[in-house]
Coordinates of C-alpha atoms in Angstrom, one line a residue:
Chain A
X1 CA 33.9 7.9 32.5
X2 CA 30.5 7.4 31.7
X3 CA 28.2 6.4 34.8
X4 CA 26.0 3.2 34.4
X5 CA 22.8 4.8 34.7
X6 CA 23.9 6.6 31.4
X7 CA 25.0 3.5 29.7
X8 CA 21.6 1.8 30.6
X9 CA 19.3 4.6 29.4
X10 CA 21.6 4.5 25.7
X11 CA 21.0 0.6 25.9
X12 CA 17.7 0.8 25.6
X13 CA 16.8 4.0 23.7
X14 CA 19.4 2.1 20.9
X15 CA 16.6 -0.8 21.8
X16 CA 13.5 1.4 21.2
X17 CA 15.5 3.1 17.9
X18 CA 15.7 -1.2 16.7
X19 CA 12.4 -1.2 16.4
X20 CA 10.0 2.0 15.6
X21 CA 12.7 3.1 13.7
X22 CA 11.8 0.3 11.3
X23 CA 8.1 0.5 12.2
X24 CA 8.1 3.9 11.3
X25 CA 9.6 3.0 7.7
X26 CA 6.3 1.0 7.2
X27 CA 4.4 3.6 8.7
X28 CA 6.3 6.4 6.3
X29 CA 5.7 3.8 3.1
X30 CA 1.5 3.4 3.9
X31 CA 1.9 7.3 4.3
X32 CA 0.6 7.1 7.1
X33 CA 2.5 9.5 9.2
X34 CA 0.2 10.9 11.6
X35 CA -0.4 7.3 13.3
X36 CA 2.2 7.6 16.0
X37 CA 0.6 10.6 17.0
X38 CA -2.6 9.6 16.3
X39 CA -1.9 6.8 18.6
X40 CA 0.0 8.7 21.1
X41 CA -2.3 10.9 21.5
X42 CA -4.9 8.6 22.6
X43 CA -2.1 6.4 24.2
X44 CA -2.9 9.4 27.3
X45 CA -6.3 8.1 27.7
X46 CA -5.0 5.1 28.9
X47 CA -2.6 6.6 31.3
X48 CA -5.0 7.9 33.0
X49 CA -7.5 5.1 32.6
X50 CA -4.5 3.1 34.3
X51 CA -4.2 5.6 37.3
X52 CA -8.0 5.7 37.7
X53 CA -8.3 1.9 38.1
X54 CA -4.9 1.4 39.4
X55 CA -3.8 -1.0 36.7
X56 CA 0.0 -1.3 35.7
X57 CA -0.3 2.4 33.0
X58 CA 2.2 0.0 29.6
X59 CA -0.9 -2.3 30.8
X60 CA -3.9 0.4 30.0
X61 CA -2.4 2.1 27.2
X62 CA -1.9 -0.9 25.5
X63 CA -5.5 -1.5 25.3
X64 CA -6.6 1.6 24.3
X65 CA -4.5 1.1 21.7
X66 CA -5.5 -2.1 20.9
X67 CA -9.1 -0.7 21.2
X68 CA -8.4 2.4 18.7
X69 CA -6.5 0.0 16.2
X70 CA -9.6 -1.9 15.5
X71 CA -11.6 1.1 15.9
X72 CA -9.3 2.4 13.6
X73 CA -9.1 -0.6 10.6
X74 CA -12.9 -1.2 10.8
X75 CA -12.7 2.6 8.6
X76 CA -13.9 1.9 5.2
X77 CA -10.7 4.0 4.7
X78 CA -7.1 2.7 6.7
X79 CA -5.6 5.6 5.5
X80 CA -8.3 7.4 6.3
X81 CA -6.3 10.6 7.6
X82 CA -9.0 12.4 8.9
X83 CA -10.2 9.9 10.6
X84 CA -7.9 8.9 12.4
X85 CA -7.0 12.3 13.8
X86 CA -11.1 12.8 15.0
X87 CA -10.9 9.2 16.3
X88 CA -7.4 10.3 18.3
X89 CA -8.0 13.9 19.6
X90 CA -11.4 12.5 21.3
X91 CA -9.4 9.5 23.1
X92 CA -7.0 12.6 23.9
X93 CA -9.7 15.2 25.1
X94 CA -11.7 11.8 26.6
X95 CA -8.1 11.6 28.5
X96 CA -7.7 15.2 29.8
X97 CA -12.0 15.3 30.3
X98 CA -11.3 12.5 32.7
X99 CA -8.5 14.4 34.4
X100 CA -9.8 16.2 37.8
X101 CA -11.4 12.9 38.8
X102 CA -8.1 11.7 38.8
X103 CA -6.2 13.9 40.2
X104 CA -9.0 14.3 43.5
X105 CA -8.1 10.5 43.9
X106 CA -3.8 10.5 43.6
X107 CA -0.8 12.4 43.3
X108 CA 0.4 11.5 40.5
X109 CA 2.9 13.5 37.9
X110 CA 1.3 13.2 34.7
X111 CA 4.2 15.7 32.5
X112 CA 6.7 12.6 33.6
X113 CA 4.1 10.7 30.9
X114 CA 4.0 12.9 28.6
X115 CA 7.3 14.0 28.0
X116 CA 9.5 11.1 29.7
X117 CA 12.4 10.5 31.0
X118 CA 15.0 8.0 29.6
X119 CA 17.5 8.7 32.3
X120 CA 15.2 6.9 34.9
X121 CA 15.3 3.5 32.8
X122 CA 16.2 0.8 35.2
X123 CA 17.7 -2.4 34.6
X124 CA 13.9 -4.6 34.0
X125 CA 12.3 -1.7 31.9
X126 CA 15.2 -2.6 29.9
X127 CA 14.7 -5.9 29.4
X128 CA 11.7 -5.8 29.0
X129 CA 12.1 -3.3 26.4
X130 CA 15.0 -5.6 24.7
X131 CA 12.8 -8.8 24.8
X132 CA 9.7 -6.0 22.7
X133 CA 12.1 -4.7 20.3
X134 CA 12.7 -8.7 18.9
X135 CA 9.5 -9.7 18.9
X136 CA 8.7 -6.5 16.7
X137 CA 11.8 -7.6 14.8
X138 CA 10.9 -10.9 14.0
X139 CA 7.6 -9.8 13.2
X140 CA 8.8 -7.5 10.5
X141 CA 11.4 -10.5 9.6
X142 CA 8.4 -12.6 9.1
X143 CA 5.8 -10.3 7.2
X144 CA 8.7 -8.6 5.1
X145 CA 7.4 -9.2 1.7
X146 CA 4.1 -8.9 2.2
X147 CA 4.2 -5.2 4.1
X148 CA 6.2 -4.3 0.9
X149 CA 3.7 -5.6 -1.5
X150 CA 0.7 -4.1 0.2
X151 CA 2.5 -0.9 0.8
X152 CA 3.4 -0.4 -3.3
X153 CA 0.2 -1.8 -4.1
X154 CA -2.6 -3.2 -2.4
X155 CA -5.0 -4.7 -5.1
X156 CA -2.3 -6.5 -6.5
X157 CA -1.2 -7.9 -2.9
X158 CA -4.7 -9.0 -2.9
X159 CA -4.7 -10.8 -6.2
X160 CA -1.5 -12.3 -5.0
X161 CA -3.4 -13.7 -2.0
X162 CA -2.5 -12.1 0.7
X163 CA -4.7 -11.1 3.1
X164 CA -4.2 -7.7 3.3
X165 CA -6.5 -7.0 6.2
X166 CA -4.6 -9.0 8.2
X167 CA -1.3 -7.6 7.5
X168 CA -3.3 -4.5 7.9
X169 CA -4.5 -5.2 12.0
X170 CA -1.0 -7.6 13.1
X171 CA 1.0 -3.9 12.1
X172 CA -1.6 -1.5 14.0
X173 CA -1.5 -3.7 17.5
X174 CA 2.7 -4.2 16.8
X175 CA 3.3 -0.2 16.6
X176 CA 0.7 0.5 19.1
X177 CA 2.3 -2.6 21.4
X178 CA 5.8 -0.7 21.3
X179 CA 4.5 2.8 21.5
X180 CA 2.8 1.9 24.8
X181 CA 6.0 0.2 25.9
X182 CA 8.0 2.8 24.8
X183 CA 5.8 6.2 25.5
X184 CA 7.5 6.1 29.6
X185 CA 10.6 6.6 28.1
X186 CA 10.2 9.2 25.4
X187 CA 6.9 10.5 26.6
X188 CA 3.8 11.4 25.1
X189 CA 4.7 14.3 23.2
X190 CA 7.5 13.2 21.1
X191 CA 7.5 9.7 20.8
X192 CA 5.8 10.4 17.0
X193 CA 8.8 12.0 16.6
X194 CA 10.7 9.1 16.9
X195 CA 8.3 6.7 14.6
X196 CA 9.1 9.0 11.6
X197 CA 12.4 11.0 11.5
X198 CA 14.6 8.5 11.5
X199 CA 12.3 6.6 8.9
X200 CA 12.8 9.8 6.3
X201 CA 16.3 10.5 7.3
X202 CA 17.0 6.9 5.7
X203 CA 14.7 7.2 2.8
X204 CA 17.5 10.0 1.7
X205 CA 20.1 7.9 1.4
X206 CA 18.4 4.9 0.1
X207 CA 17.7 2.5 -2.3
X208 CA 16.6 -0.5 -1.2
X209 CA 13.7 -1.3 1.3
X210 CA 16.0 -3.4 3.3
X211 CA 19.0 -0.8 3.4
X212 CA 16.4 1.9 4.6
X213 CA 15.5 0.0 7.7
X214 CA 19.0 -0.4 8.2
X215 CA 20.1 2.9 7.7
X216 CA 16.5 4.4 9.7
X217 CA 17.7 1.6 12.4
X218 CA 21.4 3.6 12.7
X219 CA 20.0 7.4 11.9
X220 CA 17.3 6.5 14.6
X221 CA 20.0 5.5 17.3
X222 CA 22.7 8.4 16.8
X223 CA 20.1 10.4 17.9
X224 CA 19.2 8.3 21.5
X225 CA 23.3 8.2 22.2
X226 CA 23.7 11.7 20.8
X227 CA 20.5 12.7 22.7
X228 CA 20.8 11.4 25.9
X229 CA 24.3 12.2 25.9
X230 CA 24.1 15.9 25.8
X231 CA 21.1 16.3 27.7
X232 CA 23.3 15.0 30.5
X233 CA 25.9 16.9 30.0
X234 CA 23.5 19.8 30.3
X235 CA 21.3 18.1 32.8
X236 CA 18.4 18.8 30.7
X237 CA 15.4 17.0 29.6
X238 CA 15.9 14.0 27.3
X239 CA 12.8 13.2 25.0
X240 CA 13.9 16.7 23.6
X241 CA 17.4 16.7 22.8
X242 CA 17.2 13.6 21.2
X243 CA 14.4 14.4 19.0
X244 CA 16.7 17.7 18.3
X245 CA 19.3 15.3 17.5
X246 CA 17.2 13.4 15.1
X247 CA 16.5 16.4 13.2
X248 CA 19.8 17.7 13.0
X249 CA 20.6 14.3 11.1
X250 CA 18.1 14.7 9.1
X251 CA 19.0 18.0 8.2
X252 CA 22.5 16.2 7.8
X253 CA 20.6 13.7 5.3
X254 CA 18.9 15.5 3.1
X255 CA 22.3 16.8 1.4
X256 CA 23.0 13.6 0.7
X257 CA 19.9 12.6 -0.8
X258 CA 19.6 11.4 -4.5
X259 CA 16.5 12.9 -5.3
X260 CA 13.2 15.5 -4.2
X261 CA 11.6 13.9 -1.9
X262 CA 10.0 15.6 0.4
Chain B
X1 CA -12.5 -28.0 -26.6
X2 CA -12.1 -24.0 -25.0
X3 CA -11.9 -24.2 -21.2
X4 CA -14.9 -21.8 -19.5
X5 CA -12.5 -19.4 -17.4
X6 CA -14.8 -17.0 -16.0
X7 CA -18.8 -17.3 -15.7
X8 CA -21.1 -14.1 -14.4
X9 CA -24.2 -14.3 -13.4
X10 CA -26.3 -11.2 -13.5
X11 CA -23.5 -9.7 -11.0
X12 CA -24.6 -6.2 -10.0
X13 CA -22.3 -3.7 -7.4
X14 CA -24.0 -1.2 -5.8
X15 CA -22.5 1.3 -3.5
X16 CA -24.2 2.8 -0.7
X17 CA -27.0 3.7 -2.6
X18 CA -25.4 4.1 -5.7
X19 CA -26.1 1.4 -8.0
X20 CA -22.4 0.6 -10.3
X21 CA -23.1 -3.1 -12.0
X22 CA -26.2 -3.7 -13.2
X23 CA -27.4 -7.5 -14.2
X24 CA -23.3 -8.3 -15.5
X25 CA -22.8 -11.3 -18.2
X26 CA -19.8 -11.9 -18.5
X27 CA -18.0 -15.6 -20.0
X28 CA -14.8 -16.0 -21.2
X29 CA -13.3 -19.3 -22.7
X30 CA -9.8 -19.8 -22.8
X31 CA -7.5 -18.3 -25.7
X32 CA -10.3 -14.9 -25.8
X33 CA -9.9 -11.4 -25.3
X34 CA -12.2 -9.6 -24.6
X35 CA -12.1 -5.7 -24.2
X36 CA -14.3 -3.7 -22.1
X37 CA -14.8 -0.1 -22.5
X38 CA -17.8 2.6 -21.0
X39 CA -17.7 5.7 -20.1
X40 CA -15.4 6.8 -16.4
X41 CA -17.5 5.3 -13.7
X42 CA -19.1 3.2 -16.2
X43 CA -18.2 0.6 -13.5
X44 CA -14.9 -1.4 -15.7
X45 CA -12.5 -1.1 -13.1
X46 CA -15.2 -2.1 -10.3
X47 CA -16.1 -5.1 -13.1
X48 CA -12.4 -5.9 -12.8
X49 CA -12.0 -6.0 -9.6
X50 CA -15.1 -8.4 -8.9
X51 CA -13.5 -10.7 -10.8
X52 CA -10.4 -10.7 -9.1
X53 CA -12.6 -11.0 -6.3
X54 CA -11.4 -7.9 -4.6
X55 CA -14.6 -6.8 -4.2
X56 CA -18.0 -9.1 -4.1
X57 CA -21.0 -8.6 -5.9
X58 CA -23.8 -7.2 -4.1
X59 CA -26.0 -9.9 -6.0
X60 CA -25.1 -12.7 -9.2
X61 CA -23.1 -14.9 -9.1
X62 CA -19.1 -15.8 -9.9
X63 CA -17.5 -18.9 -10.9
X64 CA -14.3 -18.9 -11.7
X65 CA -12.7 -22.2 -13.4
X66 CA -10.7 -24.6 -10.7
X67 CA -7.5 -23.5 -10.1
X68 CA -7.7 -20.2 -11.7
X69 CA -4.0 -18.3 -11.8
X70 CA -5.0 -14.5 -12.6
X71 CA -2.3 -11.7 -13.5
X72 CA -3.3 -8.2 -12.9
X73 CA -2.1 -5.3 -13.8
X74 CA -4.0 -1.9 -12.3
X75 CA -5.2 0.8 -13.7
X76 CA -2.8 3.7 -12.5
X77 CA -0.2 2.3 -9.8
X78 CA -0.6 5.2 -7.2
X79 CA 4.0 4.7 -6.8
X80 CA 4.2 6.2 -3.1
X81 CA 8.3 7.7 -3.5
X82 CA 8.7 6.5 0.0
X83 CA 9.5 2.8 -1.0
X84 CA 12.8 2.7 -2.2
X85 CA 13.5 -0.4 -4.5
X86 CA 14.7 -1.1 -7.6
X87 CA 12.6 -3.6 -10.4
X88 CA 14.5 -6.5 -10.3
X89 CA 13.6 -6.7 -6.4
X90 CA 9.8 -5.5 -7.0
X91 CA 9.5 -8.2 -9.8
X92 CA 10.4 -10.9 -6.9
X93 CA 8.8 -9.9 -4.2
X94 CA 6.4 -12.3 -4.1
X95 CA 6.0 -15.6 -3.1
X96 CA 4.2 -16.4 -5.9
X97 CA 6.7 -14.9 -8.1
X98 CA 10.2 -15.3 -6.1
X99 CA 10.9 -18.7 -7.9
X100 CA 10.5 -17.9 -11.3
X101 CA 12.6 -17.3 -13.9
X102 CA 13.5 -13.5 -14.8
X103 CA 14.8 -14.3 -17.9
X104 CA 11.7 -16.2 -19.2
X105 CA 9.8 -13.0 -19.4
X106 CA 11.5 -10.8 -20.6
X107 CA 10.7 -11.4 -24.1
X108 CA 7.3 -10.0 -23.3
X109 CA 8.3 -7.4 -21.0
X110 CA 11.7 -5.8 -22.9
X111 CA 12.9 -4.9 -18.9
X112 CA 15.8 -6.3 -19.2
X113 CA 18.0 -2.8 -19.6
X114 CA 15.8 -1.4 -16.6
X115 CA 16.1 -4.0 -13.6
X116 CA 18.4 -2.0 -11.5
X117 CA 16.8 1.2 -12.1
X118 CA 14.3 2.4 -8.8
X119 CA 10.7 2.1 -9.5
X120 CA 10.5 5.7 -9.2
X121 CA 12.8 6.8 -11.7
X122 CA 10.7 5.3 -14.4
X123 CA 9.3 6.7 -17.6
X124 CA 5.3 6.3 -17.6
X125 CA 6.3 3.9 -20.7
X126 CA 9.0 1.5 -18.3
X127 CA 6.2 1.0 -15.5
X128 CA 3.6 0.0 -17.3
X129 CA 6.3 -2.7 -18.9
X130 CA 7.5 -3.4 -15.5
X131 CA 3.5 -3.8 -14.8
X132 CA 2.8 -5.9 -17.3
X133 CA 5.9 -8.5 -16.9
X134 CA 5.1 -8.8 -13.3
X135 CA 0.7 -9.7 -14.1
X136 CA 2.7 -12.1 -16.5
X137 CA 5.0 -13.9 -13.9
X138 CA 4.1 -16.6 -12.1
X139 CA 1.8 -18.3 -15.6
X140 CA -1.5 -16.4 -15.3
X141 CA -4.7 -18.6 -17.2
X142 CA -5.6 -14.7 -17.8
X143 CA -4.2 -11.5 -17.7
X144 CA -6.3 -8.2 -16.4
X145 CA -5.1 -4.8 -17.5
X146 CA -7.1 -2.3 -16.5
X147 CA -6.3 1.1 -18.8
X148 CA -2.8 -0.5 -19.9
X149 CA -1.8 2.4 -22.4
X150 CA -3.5 5.4 -20.1
X151 CA -1.0 8.3 -20.4
X152 CA 1.5 6.8 -22.8
X153 CA 2.4 8.5 -26.1
X154 CA 1.5 7.3 -29.6
X155 CA 4.6 5.8 -30.4
X156 CA 4.9 4.4 -26.4
X157 CA 0.7 2.3 -26.9
X158 CA 1.6 1.1 -30.4
X159 CA 5.0 -0.2 -28.1
X160 CA 2.3 -1.9 -25.7
X161 CA -0.3 -3.5 -28.4
X162 CA 2.5 -5.2 -30.0
X163 CA 3.5 -6.7 -26.6
X164 CA 0.1 -7.9 -26.2
X165 CA -0.5 -9.2 -29.1
X166 CA 2.9 -11.6 -29.0
X167 CA 1.7 -12.1 -25.8
X168 CA -1.6 -14.1 -26.8
X169 CA 0.2 -15.2 -30.1
X170 CA 3.0 -17.0 -28.1
X171 CA 2.1 -17.5 -24.5
X172 CA -2.0 -18.1 -25.6
X173 CA -3.2 -16.6 -22.4
X174 CA -6.8 -15.5 -22.3
X175 CA -6.9 -11.5 -21.8
X176 CA -9.4 -9.4 -20.5
X177 CA -8.9 -5.4 -20.9
X178 CA -10.2 -2.3 -19.8
X179 CA -10.0 0.6 -22.5
X180 CA -11.2 3.8 -23.6
X181 CA -9.5 3.5 -26.6
X182 CA -11.0 2.6 -29.5
X183 CA -8.5 1.9 -32.1
X184 CA -7.4 -2.0 -29.7
X185 CA -10.3 -2.1 -29.6
X186 CA -10.9 -2.5 -33.6
X187 CA -7.4 -4.2 -33.7
X188 CA -6.5 -6.6 -31.8
X189 CA -9.7 -8.0 -29.8
X190 CA -11.9 -11.1 -29.7
X191 CA -15.2 -9.3 -28.3
X192 CA -16.0 -5.9 -27.2
X193 CA -18.1 -5.4 -24.1
X194 CA -19.4 -1.7 -24.3
X195 CA -20.3 -0.9 -20.7
X196 CA -21.9 2.1 -18.6
X197 CA -23.9 0.3 -15.2
X198 CA -25.3 -2.3 -17.8
X199 CA -23.4 -4.0 -20.7
X200 CA -24.7 -1.9 -23.3
X201 CA -24.0 -4.2 -26.2
X202 CA -21.6 -7.3 -26.9
X203 CA -20.3 -8.5 -29.9
X204 CA -17.5 -9.0 -32.3
X205 CA -15.3 -5.2 -32.4
X206 CA -15.9 -4.8 -36.6
X207 CA -20.1 -5.5 -35.7
X208 CA -19.9 -3.9 -32.6
X209 CA -19.5 -0.4 -33.8
X210 CA -22.1 0.5 -36.0
X211 CA -24.7 -0.9 -33.2
X212 CA -26.6 2.6 -32.0
X213 CA -26.0 1.8 -28.9
X214 CA -22.6 1.8 -29.1
X215 CA -22.7 5.3 -30.5
X216 CA -25.0 6.1 -27.8
X217 CA -23.2 5.1 -24.8
X218 CA -19.4 7.0 -26.4
X219 CA -21.4 10.6 -26.8
X220 CA -21.5 10.4 -23.0
X221 CA -17.5 10.9 -23.5
X222 CA -18.3 13.9 -25.7
X223 CA -15.9 14.1 -28.7
X224 CA -14.3 10.5 -28.8
X225 CA -17.6 10.1 -31.1
X226 CA -15.2 11.3 -33.3
X227 CA -12.4 9.0 -32.7
X228 CA -14.7 6.4 -33.3
X229 CA -15.3 7.4 -37.0
X230 CA -11.6 8.5 -37.6
X231 CA -10.3 5.1 -37.4
X232 CA -11.8 3.1 -40.4
X233 CA -9.2 1.2 -41.8
X234 CA -10.1 -2.0 -39.6
X235 CA -9.9 -4.1 -43.0
X236 CA -5.9 -3.3 -43.3
X237 CA -4.9 -3.7 -39.5
X238 CA -7.5 -7.2 -40.1
X239 CA -5.6 -10.3 -39.6

């Protein structure tokens, strides 16, 4: 019989997958697979600042992520992966630089943030995540066609009267927001893989954008469920087993793919 | 009475310190086809983007007729293979075009048979037809085509020109076409503009090829000056 905490964990994981994986599809469409890494690296600064200033770390991560997004959007070339890496590592380094000052003051296990633990999720956290996921999915629904058009060709989107900057900005903020919420559970190190791997698996077996979105959620929630259950069985860390499960599913999807993509 | 659709008055565009366009004057009237030719890096695409409103001129003024609808076919679409989408969904992908009857644009694009094909599976010619059809949706007054025949073989180019001619004669659209291709310039444009930062020369297609500045301009592209003179059969093609 499954324990109730296990059910909480799996439901929370599915809620995270239901929002992160569709955002991951957009990340792939925009050819910016490093975006998740960049946001999660910069989140380290948010965690450290939050602990130093004794404010809620999720809020601190969100603030830092928003600053990161604004910096990114102010760059001429939004998808400039080089700038993204430079900004994200300066945030990460600043966070780690400030870490010694923090340890003098408090007794915090920073490593729990690096790897996360979905098995420790409680009822209230689960509700927050489900609410956030609904918000993200609503936004995706409202911006769906615009997001697609921008991904296919920004100039045509512009001529069609789409405010590409605004949609970009919203996308960065929403994605940063969702990563900030999910980071406690999946961990800084592995959250980007939740964004990209299920979406990449879904691409292998999809012929329409909406199909890819739905399949990414299926791949993501399967990976979460399998990963959590395995980590429970072997009493191991949940983050890595979720990622490994989603990589196994990705390998499986490559056998079904209709053309060479990667 | 022809309407003035676009009026560029001393339009200049700078990027950092590089001058891309300088003092461009251009008047486009309804029903006209203007071909803009020039060497690579001569500012053709920048001019198109300024007319479209994607870029703002650093100085000078551009006026568009009130309520002007422009259809745009970009130079080459860098298709992201990560987006799985078929032609039908791509064409209907916008509020502007969503309620538009697909059959209405078929005659020009001849794309009925590829509606269910994935965009990433299209050949170069098919993709150009799809992009052209999409530019026509929403019933624009003006079409801006940026290097529409780039990468097509000779028969593909002929097909494409035939399509443009039909659009011109049957739909009475104004067209701004950007091209290196001198054959098109000669056969189907009302006027030609040679662009390399500034307007080197402009005028009727048949008068322009004898202009010294036009010949000089294409020496910049090396061998292209030869192809200019290889096409002396203008008389036969004249309509």
